[in-house]
Coordinates of C-alpha atoms in Angstrom, one line a residue:
X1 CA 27.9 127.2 213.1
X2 CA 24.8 124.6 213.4
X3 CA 24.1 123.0 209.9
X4 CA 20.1 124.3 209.9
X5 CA 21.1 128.1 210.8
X6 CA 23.3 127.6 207.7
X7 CA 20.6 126.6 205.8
X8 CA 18.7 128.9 206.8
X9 CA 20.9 131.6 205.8
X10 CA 21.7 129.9 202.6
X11 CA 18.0 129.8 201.7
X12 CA 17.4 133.4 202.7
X13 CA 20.3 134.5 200.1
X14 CA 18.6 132.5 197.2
X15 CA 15.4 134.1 198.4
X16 CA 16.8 137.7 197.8
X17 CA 18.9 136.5 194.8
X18 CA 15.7 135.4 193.1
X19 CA 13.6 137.8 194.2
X20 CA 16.4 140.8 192.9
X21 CA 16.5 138.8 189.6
X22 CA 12.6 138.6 189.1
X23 CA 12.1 141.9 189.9
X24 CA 14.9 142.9 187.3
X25 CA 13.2 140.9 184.7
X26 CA 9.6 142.9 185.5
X27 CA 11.3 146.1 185.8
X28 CA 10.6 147.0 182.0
X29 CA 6.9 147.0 182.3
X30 CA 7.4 148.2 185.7
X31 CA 4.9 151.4 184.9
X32 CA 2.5 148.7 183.6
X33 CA 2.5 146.4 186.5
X34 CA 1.7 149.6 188.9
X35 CA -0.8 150.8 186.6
X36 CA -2.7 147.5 186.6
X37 CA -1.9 146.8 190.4
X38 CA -4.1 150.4 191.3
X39 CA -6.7 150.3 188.7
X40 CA -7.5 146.3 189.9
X41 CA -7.7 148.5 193.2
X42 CA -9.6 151.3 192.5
X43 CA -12.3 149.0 190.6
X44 CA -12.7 146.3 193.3
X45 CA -15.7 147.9 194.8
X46 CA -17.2 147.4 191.3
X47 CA -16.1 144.0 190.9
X48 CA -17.5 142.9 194.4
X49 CA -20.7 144.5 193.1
X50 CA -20.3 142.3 189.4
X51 CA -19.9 139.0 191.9
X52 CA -23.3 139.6 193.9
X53 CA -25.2 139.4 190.6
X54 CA -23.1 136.9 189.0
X55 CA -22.0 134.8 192.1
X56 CA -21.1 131.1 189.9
X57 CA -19.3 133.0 187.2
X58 CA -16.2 134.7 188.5
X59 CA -14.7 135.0 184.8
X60 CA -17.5 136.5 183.2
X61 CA -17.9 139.1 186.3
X62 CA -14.5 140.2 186.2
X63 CA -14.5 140.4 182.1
X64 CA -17.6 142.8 182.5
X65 CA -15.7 144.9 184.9
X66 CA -12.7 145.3 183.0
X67 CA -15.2 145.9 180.1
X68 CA -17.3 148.9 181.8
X69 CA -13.7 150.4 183.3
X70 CA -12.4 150.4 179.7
X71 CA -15.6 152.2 178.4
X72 CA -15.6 154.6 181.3
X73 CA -11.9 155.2 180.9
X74 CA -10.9 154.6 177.3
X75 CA -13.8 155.9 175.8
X76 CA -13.5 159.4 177.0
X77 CA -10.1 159.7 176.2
X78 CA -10.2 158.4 172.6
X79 CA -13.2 161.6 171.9
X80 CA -11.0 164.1 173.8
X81 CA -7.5 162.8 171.7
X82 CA -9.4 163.6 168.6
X83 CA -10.6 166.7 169.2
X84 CA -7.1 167.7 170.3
X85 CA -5.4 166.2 167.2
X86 CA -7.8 168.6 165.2
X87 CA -7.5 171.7 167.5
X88 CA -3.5 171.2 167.4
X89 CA -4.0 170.7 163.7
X90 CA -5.8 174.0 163.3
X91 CA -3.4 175.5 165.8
X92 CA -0.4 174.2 163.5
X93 CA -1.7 175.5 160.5
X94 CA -2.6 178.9 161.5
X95 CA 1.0 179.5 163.0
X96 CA 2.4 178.5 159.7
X97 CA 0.4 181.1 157.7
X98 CA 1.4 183.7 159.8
X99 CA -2.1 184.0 161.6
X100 CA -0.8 183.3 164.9
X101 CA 2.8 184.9 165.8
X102 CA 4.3 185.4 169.0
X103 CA 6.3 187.6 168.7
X104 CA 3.3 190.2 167.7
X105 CA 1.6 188.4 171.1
X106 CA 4.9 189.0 173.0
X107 CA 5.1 192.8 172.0
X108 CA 2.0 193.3 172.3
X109 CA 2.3 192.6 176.0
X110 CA 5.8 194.6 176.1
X111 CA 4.2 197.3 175.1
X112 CA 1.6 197.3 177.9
X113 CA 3.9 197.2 180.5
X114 CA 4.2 200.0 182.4
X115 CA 7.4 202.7 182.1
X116 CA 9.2 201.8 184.9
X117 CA 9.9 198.2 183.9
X118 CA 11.6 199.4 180.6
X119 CA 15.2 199.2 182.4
X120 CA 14.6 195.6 182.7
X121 CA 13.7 194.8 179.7
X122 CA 16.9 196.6 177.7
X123 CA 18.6 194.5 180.3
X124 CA 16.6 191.2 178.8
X125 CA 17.7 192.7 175.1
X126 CA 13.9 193.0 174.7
X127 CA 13.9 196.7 173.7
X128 CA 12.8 195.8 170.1
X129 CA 10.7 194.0 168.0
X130 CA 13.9 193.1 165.9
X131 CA 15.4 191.7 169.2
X132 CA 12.3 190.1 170.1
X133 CA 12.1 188.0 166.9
X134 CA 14.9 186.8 166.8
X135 CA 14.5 185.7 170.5
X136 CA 11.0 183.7 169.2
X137 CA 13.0 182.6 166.0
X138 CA 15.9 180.5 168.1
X139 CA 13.2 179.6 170.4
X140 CA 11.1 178.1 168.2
X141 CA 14.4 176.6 166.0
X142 CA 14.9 174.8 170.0
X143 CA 11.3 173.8 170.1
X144 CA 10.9 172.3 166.8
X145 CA 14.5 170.3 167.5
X146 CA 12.8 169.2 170.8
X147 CA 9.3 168.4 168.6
X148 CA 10.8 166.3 166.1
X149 CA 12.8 164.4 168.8
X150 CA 9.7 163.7 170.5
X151 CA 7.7 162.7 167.4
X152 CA 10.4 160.1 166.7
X153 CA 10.7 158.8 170.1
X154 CA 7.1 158.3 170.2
X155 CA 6.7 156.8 167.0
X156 CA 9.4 154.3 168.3
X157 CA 7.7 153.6 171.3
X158 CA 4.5 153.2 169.9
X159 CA 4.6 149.2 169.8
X160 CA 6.0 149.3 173.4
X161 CA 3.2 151.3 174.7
X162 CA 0.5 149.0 173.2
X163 CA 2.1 145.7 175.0
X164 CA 2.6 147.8 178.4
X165 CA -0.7 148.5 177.8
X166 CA -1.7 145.0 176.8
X167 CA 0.1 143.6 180.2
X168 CA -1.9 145.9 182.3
X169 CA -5.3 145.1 181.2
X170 CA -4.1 141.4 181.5
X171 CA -2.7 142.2 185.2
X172 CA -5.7 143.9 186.2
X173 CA -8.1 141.3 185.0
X174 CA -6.0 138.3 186.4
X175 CA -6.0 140.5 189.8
X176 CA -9.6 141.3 190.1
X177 CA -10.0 137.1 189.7
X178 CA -7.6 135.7 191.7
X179 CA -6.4 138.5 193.6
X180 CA -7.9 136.8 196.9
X181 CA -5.5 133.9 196.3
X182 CA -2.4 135.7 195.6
X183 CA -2.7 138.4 198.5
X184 CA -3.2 135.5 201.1
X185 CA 0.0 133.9 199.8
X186 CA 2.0 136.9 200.1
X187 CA -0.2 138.0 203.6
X188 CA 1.8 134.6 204.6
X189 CA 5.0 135.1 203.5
X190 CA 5.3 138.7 204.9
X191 CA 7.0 138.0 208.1
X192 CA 5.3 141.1 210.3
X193 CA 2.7 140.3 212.6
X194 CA -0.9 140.3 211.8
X195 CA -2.1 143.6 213.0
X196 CA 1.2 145.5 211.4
X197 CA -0.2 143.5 208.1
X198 CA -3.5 144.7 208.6
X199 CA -2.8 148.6 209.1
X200 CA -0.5 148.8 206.0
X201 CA -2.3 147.0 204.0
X202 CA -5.2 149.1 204.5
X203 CA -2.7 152.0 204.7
X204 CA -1.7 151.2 200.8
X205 CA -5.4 150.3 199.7
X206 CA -6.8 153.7 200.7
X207 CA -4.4 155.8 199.7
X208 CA -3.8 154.3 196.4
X209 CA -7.7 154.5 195.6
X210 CA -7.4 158.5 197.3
X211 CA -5.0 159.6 195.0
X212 CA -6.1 157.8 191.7
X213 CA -9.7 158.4 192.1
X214 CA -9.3 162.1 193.9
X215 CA -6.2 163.4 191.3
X216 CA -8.2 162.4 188.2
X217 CA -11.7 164.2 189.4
X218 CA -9.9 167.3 190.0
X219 CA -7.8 167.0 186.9
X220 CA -11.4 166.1 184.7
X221 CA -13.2 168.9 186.5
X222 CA -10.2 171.5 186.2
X223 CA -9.9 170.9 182.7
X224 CA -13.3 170.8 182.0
X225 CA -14.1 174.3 183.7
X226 CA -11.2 176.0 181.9
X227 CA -12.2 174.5 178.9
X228 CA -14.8 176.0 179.1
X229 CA -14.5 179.7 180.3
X230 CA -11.3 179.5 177.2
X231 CA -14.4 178.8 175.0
X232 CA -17.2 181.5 176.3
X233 CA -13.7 184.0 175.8
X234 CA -13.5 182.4 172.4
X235 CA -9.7 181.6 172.8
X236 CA -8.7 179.2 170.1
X237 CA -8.0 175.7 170.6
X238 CA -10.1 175.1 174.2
X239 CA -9.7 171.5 174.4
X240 CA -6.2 171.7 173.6
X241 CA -5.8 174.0 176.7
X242 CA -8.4 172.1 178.3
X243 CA -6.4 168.9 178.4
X244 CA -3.1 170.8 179.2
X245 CA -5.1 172.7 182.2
X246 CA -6.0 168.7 183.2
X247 CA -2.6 167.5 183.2
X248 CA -1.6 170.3 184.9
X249 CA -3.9 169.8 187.3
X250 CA -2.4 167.0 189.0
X251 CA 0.4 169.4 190.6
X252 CA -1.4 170.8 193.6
X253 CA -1.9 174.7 193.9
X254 CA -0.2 175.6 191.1
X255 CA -1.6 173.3 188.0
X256 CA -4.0 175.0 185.7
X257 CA -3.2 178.7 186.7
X258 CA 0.3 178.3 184.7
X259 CA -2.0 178.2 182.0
X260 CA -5.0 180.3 182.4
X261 CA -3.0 183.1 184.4
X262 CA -0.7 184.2 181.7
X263 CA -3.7 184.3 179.1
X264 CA -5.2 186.7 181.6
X265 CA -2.5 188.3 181.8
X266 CA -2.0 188.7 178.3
X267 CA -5.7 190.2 178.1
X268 CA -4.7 192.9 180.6
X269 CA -1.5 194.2 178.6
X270 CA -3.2 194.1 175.3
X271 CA -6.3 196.8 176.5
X272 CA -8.9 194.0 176.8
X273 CA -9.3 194.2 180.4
X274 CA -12.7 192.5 180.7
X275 CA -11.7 189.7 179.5
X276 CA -8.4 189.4 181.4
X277 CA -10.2 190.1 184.7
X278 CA -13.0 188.1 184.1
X279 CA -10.7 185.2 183.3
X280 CA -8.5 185.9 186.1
X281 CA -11.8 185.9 188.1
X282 CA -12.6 183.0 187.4
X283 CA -9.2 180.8 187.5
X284 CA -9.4 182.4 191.4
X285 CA -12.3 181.6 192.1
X286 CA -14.0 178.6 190.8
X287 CA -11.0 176.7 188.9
X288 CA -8.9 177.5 192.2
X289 CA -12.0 176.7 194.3
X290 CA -12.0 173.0 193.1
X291 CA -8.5 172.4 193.9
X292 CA -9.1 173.9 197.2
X293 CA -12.3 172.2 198.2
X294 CA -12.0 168.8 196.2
X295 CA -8.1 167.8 196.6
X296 CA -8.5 167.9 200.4
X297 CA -11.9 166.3 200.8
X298 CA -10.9 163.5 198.2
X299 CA -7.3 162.7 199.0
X300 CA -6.3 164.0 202.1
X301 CA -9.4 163.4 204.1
X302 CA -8.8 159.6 202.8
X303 CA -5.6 159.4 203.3
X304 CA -5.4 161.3 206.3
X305 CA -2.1 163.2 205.5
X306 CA -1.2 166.9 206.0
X307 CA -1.7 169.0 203.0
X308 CA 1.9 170.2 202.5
X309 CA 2.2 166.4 202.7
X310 CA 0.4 165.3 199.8
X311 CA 1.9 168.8 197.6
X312 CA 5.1 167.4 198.4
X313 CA 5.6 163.9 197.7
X314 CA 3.1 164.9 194.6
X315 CA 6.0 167.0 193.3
X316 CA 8.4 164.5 194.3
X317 CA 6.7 161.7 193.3
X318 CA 6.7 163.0 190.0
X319 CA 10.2 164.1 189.4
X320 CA 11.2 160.6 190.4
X321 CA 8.8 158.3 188.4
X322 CA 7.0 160.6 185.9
X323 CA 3.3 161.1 185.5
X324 CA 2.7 157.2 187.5
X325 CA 4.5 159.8 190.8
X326 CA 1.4 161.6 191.6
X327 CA 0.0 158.0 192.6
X328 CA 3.4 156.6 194.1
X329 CA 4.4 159.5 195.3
X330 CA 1.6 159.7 198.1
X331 CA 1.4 156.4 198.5
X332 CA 5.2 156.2 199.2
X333 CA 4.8 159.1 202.1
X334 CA 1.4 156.9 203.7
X335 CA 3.3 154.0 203.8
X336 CA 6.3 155.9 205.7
X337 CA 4.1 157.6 207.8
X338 CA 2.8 154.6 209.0
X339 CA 5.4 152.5 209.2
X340 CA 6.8 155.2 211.4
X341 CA 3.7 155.3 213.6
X342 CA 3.8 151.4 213.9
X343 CA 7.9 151.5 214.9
X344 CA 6.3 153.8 217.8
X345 CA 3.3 152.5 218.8
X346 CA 6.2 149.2 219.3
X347 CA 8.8 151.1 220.9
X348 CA 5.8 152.0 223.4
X349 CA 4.9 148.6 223.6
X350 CA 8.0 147.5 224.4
X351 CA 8.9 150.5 227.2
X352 CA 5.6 149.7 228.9
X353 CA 6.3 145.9 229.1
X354 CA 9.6 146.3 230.4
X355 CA 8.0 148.7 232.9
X356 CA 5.2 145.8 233.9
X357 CA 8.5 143.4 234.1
X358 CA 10.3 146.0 235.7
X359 CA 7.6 146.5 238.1
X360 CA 6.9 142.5 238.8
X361 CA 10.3 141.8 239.5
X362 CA 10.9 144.7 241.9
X363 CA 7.0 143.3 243.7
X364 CA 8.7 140.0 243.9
X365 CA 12.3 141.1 245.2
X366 CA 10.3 143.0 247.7
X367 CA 8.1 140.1 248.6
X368 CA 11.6 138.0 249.0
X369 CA 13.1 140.4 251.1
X370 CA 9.7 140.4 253.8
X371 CA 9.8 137.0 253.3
X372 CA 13.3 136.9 254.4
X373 CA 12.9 139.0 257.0
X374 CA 10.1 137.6 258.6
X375 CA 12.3 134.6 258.4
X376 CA 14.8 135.8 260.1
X377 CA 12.8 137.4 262.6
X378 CA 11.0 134.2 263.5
X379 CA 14.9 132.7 263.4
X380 CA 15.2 134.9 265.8
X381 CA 12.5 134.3 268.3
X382 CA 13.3 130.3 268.4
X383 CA 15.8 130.5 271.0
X384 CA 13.9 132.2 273.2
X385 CA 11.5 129.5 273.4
X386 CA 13.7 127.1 273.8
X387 CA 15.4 128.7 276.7
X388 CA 12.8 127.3 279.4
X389 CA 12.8 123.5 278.0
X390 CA 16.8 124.0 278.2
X391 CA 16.4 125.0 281.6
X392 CA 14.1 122.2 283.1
X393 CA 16.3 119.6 281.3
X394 CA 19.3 120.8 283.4
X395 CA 17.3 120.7 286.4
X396 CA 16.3 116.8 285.6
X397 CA 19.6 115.7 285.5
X398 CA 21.0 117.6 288.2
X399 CA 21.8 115.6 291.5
X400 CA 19.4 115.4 293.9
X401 CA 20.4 116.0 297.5

């Protein structure tokens, strides 16, 4: 083996080794990184916008940036986290004086149900109310186990969560500096050619500012529009279900009607029809309607992926990696999709120049073969001239009589 191509190799190995072991080190704030990667995205626009009026002052533009984006993100969610601590508060305190019970809520809609589903529900062992509560008891013995779990896995986390968040503000603001610098370096590295570069990059770009920028509009307006129609109904704790109708949300089709549909529900078995169908009414039509006309129009006219697409590797996404898998998710399925159009737009590329070489070399082994045949033929046609200079040469040295 030549000394350089084992260099060569050698190098390539420390290459993966270190770039394995770097990515091991990052892979704790891994959430963090992403987080700061798509927001520095997503606010560029902005950033471009701070640099025209501040064009000597690169710093100060990009600390203004990351200023506004905290006020227009923090902000909002700070007034809405207090106003759900307070609402689950009251909600808290009015299930522990007896005020609220589900298992009055739960018969109630048993006993709404029409006669024909009573089989079933002797074969659920929820024929009585006896039954019934202790079916809500163990539940909420489970629930309160899973609570207190919780609590004390977030109260653990707490100082984690403040130095994730601490490394993505400082990711996002050295990326909306110097991200010029640093993409060019790895736009060198990348060993693809320029215009595979080009398309993926831009591939990534768009869909990660799609799905960020069209998932949280229709979560915000979601939320907002059951929040409230749950307060015009005078449901207690709106913004609580607001915000759950939000998260919600970000699963396509589905989201907020897990929440608003069994209320309405609820309304129907329990006599107050009006309610329940104006509710229900409502979820359809206008809560429904901004999933159905926004979603599309922000994210998958963007990104330019089939529906089912985008409901898919949503769902996915977020099995896999959590709440940050309704961004990386799609963005995972753009960049396979067009990687896979690349590989055949190549694969063409490649058919259709062996083709033109195919084509060439079969022009020149016909223009050989004429050649070579008119060679021949001419070959052929020399003796035939020669035959009468042959002829008179004989006669010259003939004898003469």
């Amino acid at each position: 083996m030549p000394v350089l191509a084992l260099h060569k190799r050698a190098f390539i190995l420390l290459l993966i080794a270190v770039t394995l072991g770097f990515g091991y080190v990052l892979s704790e704030y891994a959430v963090a990184i992403f987080w700061g990667i798509a927001l520095a995205i997503l606010f560029a626009p902005m950033h471009k916008r701070m640099l025209a009026r501040m064009p000597n002052k690169p710093t100060l533009a990009t600390f203004a940036t990351l200023l506004v984006s905290l006020v227009v993100v923090i902000l909002p969610l700070v007034l809405i986290s207090i106003s759900l601590v307070k609402e689950t508060a009251a909600i808290y305190e009015r299930v522990n004086s007896g005020n609220i019970s589900m298992g009055i809520y739960l018969q109630q809609i048993l006993d709404g149900l029409p006669s024909w589903m009573k089989p079933l529900r002797e074969q659920m062992h929820l024929g009585s109310m006896i039954e019934l509560q202790d079916k809500i008891t163990e539940i909420t013995l489970q629930a309160s186990k899973l609570a207190a779990t919780k609590a004390v896995g977030l109260g653990q986390n707490t100082l984690g969560f403040v130095v994730g968040f601490g490394v993505m503000l400082y990711l996002m603001f050295f990326l909306m500096r110097d991200g010029k610098t640093l993409v060019q370096r790895i736009w060198d590295a990348t060993p693809l050619q320029p215009a595979h570069k080009r398309e993926l990059a831009a591939k990534f770009i768009t869909v990660i500012r799609a799905t960020v920028k069209g998932n949280l509009a229709v979560a915000a307006a979601q939320g907002l529009l059951g929040g409230l129609i749950f307060w015009i109904l005078g449901i207690q704790g709106a913004v609580l279900w607001a915000v759950v109708m939000a998260f919600l949300s970000l699963l396509p089709a589905v989201g907020a009607s897990l929440v608003w549909g069994p209320v309405a529900i609820y309304f129907m078995a329990t006599g107050d029809a009006t309610k329940g169908i104006i509710l229900a009414a409502y979820g359809l039509l206008v809560i429904g309607l901004v999933d159905n006309m926004l979603r599309p129009l922000l994210v998958g006219k963007d990104t330019k992926m089939p529906d089912y697409v985008v409901l898919i590797s949503t769902l996915g996404g977020m099995s896999v990696f959590g709440l940050t898998g309704f961004v990386l998710g799609p963005a995972i399925a753009a960049l396979f999709m067009a990687t896979w159009d690349l590989f055949s737009h190549m694969q063409k590329d490649e058919e259709a120049q062996l083709l033109l070489e195919h084509e060439q070399m079969l022009a020149q082994t016909q223009a050989s073969t004429q050649a070579e045949a008119e060679a021949e033929a001419e070959a052929a046609t020399l003796p035939a001239l020669e035959h009468p200079t042959t002829a008179s040469a004989d006669a010259d040295k003939a004898p003469k009589t």
